[in-house]
Amino acid sequence: MLRALDSDEPPPPHAYRVPWRVDEVYDRHPLVTNASRLPLDVVRVFVDAGAASLTEHWGLMPPGDTAELCLCDAEPGCAVVTIAWLRPDDGEEYLWRFGM
């Protein structure tokens, strides 16, 4: 949820490296891996591909865990994938978007 920052609050924490690696091993089926050393929780994936949009719930992904994303119904180069997750050390929700 977006909120206004109080000027008396300390600044937000520094950015951290995106914990995901995407490998295009299979045509239209990228592999998404948790490349961090931390488990990521409540992982959700949103694919915006026009009429072929979808949402997947992957749940807890331990370090090194990989999931396959099916983009068969999306036109090549027209899918925008958003991954949402919670970091265990701060409980905050993070989002990362990429195009396929």
JSON list of C-alpha atoms in Angstrom, two decimals, residues 49-86:
[
{"chain": "A", "resi": 49, "resn": "ALA", "atom": "CA", "xyz": [-0.88, -10.73, -22.01]},
{"chain": "A", "resi": 50, "resn": "GLY", "atom": "CA", "xyz": [-4.14, -9.18, -23.18]},
{"chain": "A", "resi": 51, "resn": "ALA", "atom": "CA", "xyz": [-6.84, -11.85, -23.38]},
{"chain": "A", "resi": 52, "resn": "ALA", "atom": "CA", "xyz": [-4.35, -14.46, -22.12]},
{"chain": "A", "resi": 53, "resn": "SER", "atom": "CA", "xyz": [-3.77, -12.85, -18.70]},
{"chain": "A", "resi": 54, "resn": "LEU", "atom": "CA", "xyz": [-3.36, -15.12, -15.70]},
{"chain": "A", "resi": 55, "resn": "THR", "atom": "CA", "xyz": [-2.43, -15.25, -12.01]},
{"chain": "A", "resi": 56, "resn": "GLU", "atom": "CA", "xyz": [-0.45, -18.05, -10.36]},
{"chain": "A", "resi": 57, "resn": "HIS", "atom": "CA", "xyz": [0.19, -18.60, -6.65]},
{"chain": "A", "resi": 58, "resn": "TRP", "atom": "CA", "xyz": [3.55, -20.26, -6.03]},
{"chain": "A", "resi": 59, "resn": "GLY", "atom": "CA", "xyz": [3.60, -19.86, -2.26]},
{"chain": "A", "resi": 60, "resn": "LEU", "atom": "CA", "xyz": [6.92, -20.40, -0.46]},
{"chain": "A", "resi": 61, "resn": "MET", "atom": "CA", "xyz": [9.99, -20.69, -2.70]},
{"chain": "A", "resi": 62, "resn": "PRO", "atom": "CA", "xyz": [13.17, -21.82, -0.94]},
{"chain": "A", "resi": 63, "resn": "PRO", "atom": "CA", "xyz": [16.58, -20.75, -2.29]},
{"chain": "A", "resi": 64, "resn": "GLY", "atom": "CA", "xyz": [17.31, -22.44, -5.61]},
{"chain": "A", "resi": 65, "resn": "ASP", "atom": "CA", "xyz": [13.68, -23.44, -6.18]},
{"chain": "A", "resi": 66, "resn": "THR", "atom": "CA", "xyz": [12.52, -23.11, -9.80]},
{"chain": "A", "resi": 67, "resn": "ALA", "atom": "CA", "xyz": [9.04, -22.78, -11.30]},
{"chain": "A", "resi": 68, "resn": "GLU", "atom": "CA", "xyz": [8.04, -22.96, -14.95]},
{"chain": "A", "resi": 69, "resn": "LEU", "atom": "CA", "xyz": [5.83, -20.22, -16.34]},
{"chain": "A", "resi": 70, "resn": "CYS", "atom": "CA", "xyz": [3.60, -21.07, -19.31]},
{"chain": "A", "resi": 71, "resn": "LEU", "atom": "CA", "xyz": [3.24, -18.21, -21.80]},
{"chain": "A", "resi": 72, "resn": "CYS", "atom": "CA", "xyz": [1.87, -20.34, -24.65]},
{"chain": "A", "resi": 73, "resn": "ASP", "atom": "CA", "xyz": [-1.26, -18.21, -25.12]},
{"chain": "A", "resi": 74, "resn": "ALA", "atom": "CA", "xyz": [0.62, -14.90, -25.17]},
{"chain": "A", "resi": 75, "resn": "GLU", "atom": "CA", "xyz": [1.84, -13.34, -28.39]},
{"chain": "A", "resi": 76, "resn": "PRO", "atom": "CA", "xyz": [5.67, -13.31, -28.58]},
{"chain": "A", "resi": 77, "resn": "GLY", "atom": "CA", "xyz": [7.07, -10.15, -26.99]},
{"chain": "A", "resi": 78, "resn": "CYS", "atom": "CA", "xyz": [3.68, -9.07, -25.63]},
{"chain": "A", "resi": 79, "resn": "ALA", "atom": "CA", "xyz": [3.65, -10.53, -22.10]},
{"chain": "A", "resi": 80, "resn": "VAL", "atom": "CA", "xyz": [4.46, -8.48, -19.02]},
{"chain": "A", "resi": 81, "resn": "VAL", "atom": "CA", "xyz": [5.18, -10.64, -15.98]},
{"chain": "A", "resi": 82, "resn": "THR", "atom": "CA", "xyz": [4.97, -9.25, -12.44]},
{"chain": "A", "resi": 83, "resn": "ILE", "atom": "CA", "xyz": [6.27, -11.28, -9.51]},
{"chain": "A", "resi": 84, "resn": "ALA", "atom": "CA", "xyz": [5.19, -10.32, -5.97]},
{"chain": "A", "resi": 85, "resn": "TRP", "atom": "CA", "xyz": [6.76, -11.78, -2.82]},
{"chain": "A", "resi": 86, "resn": "LEU", "atom": "CA", "xyz": [7.43, -11.20, 0.86]}
]
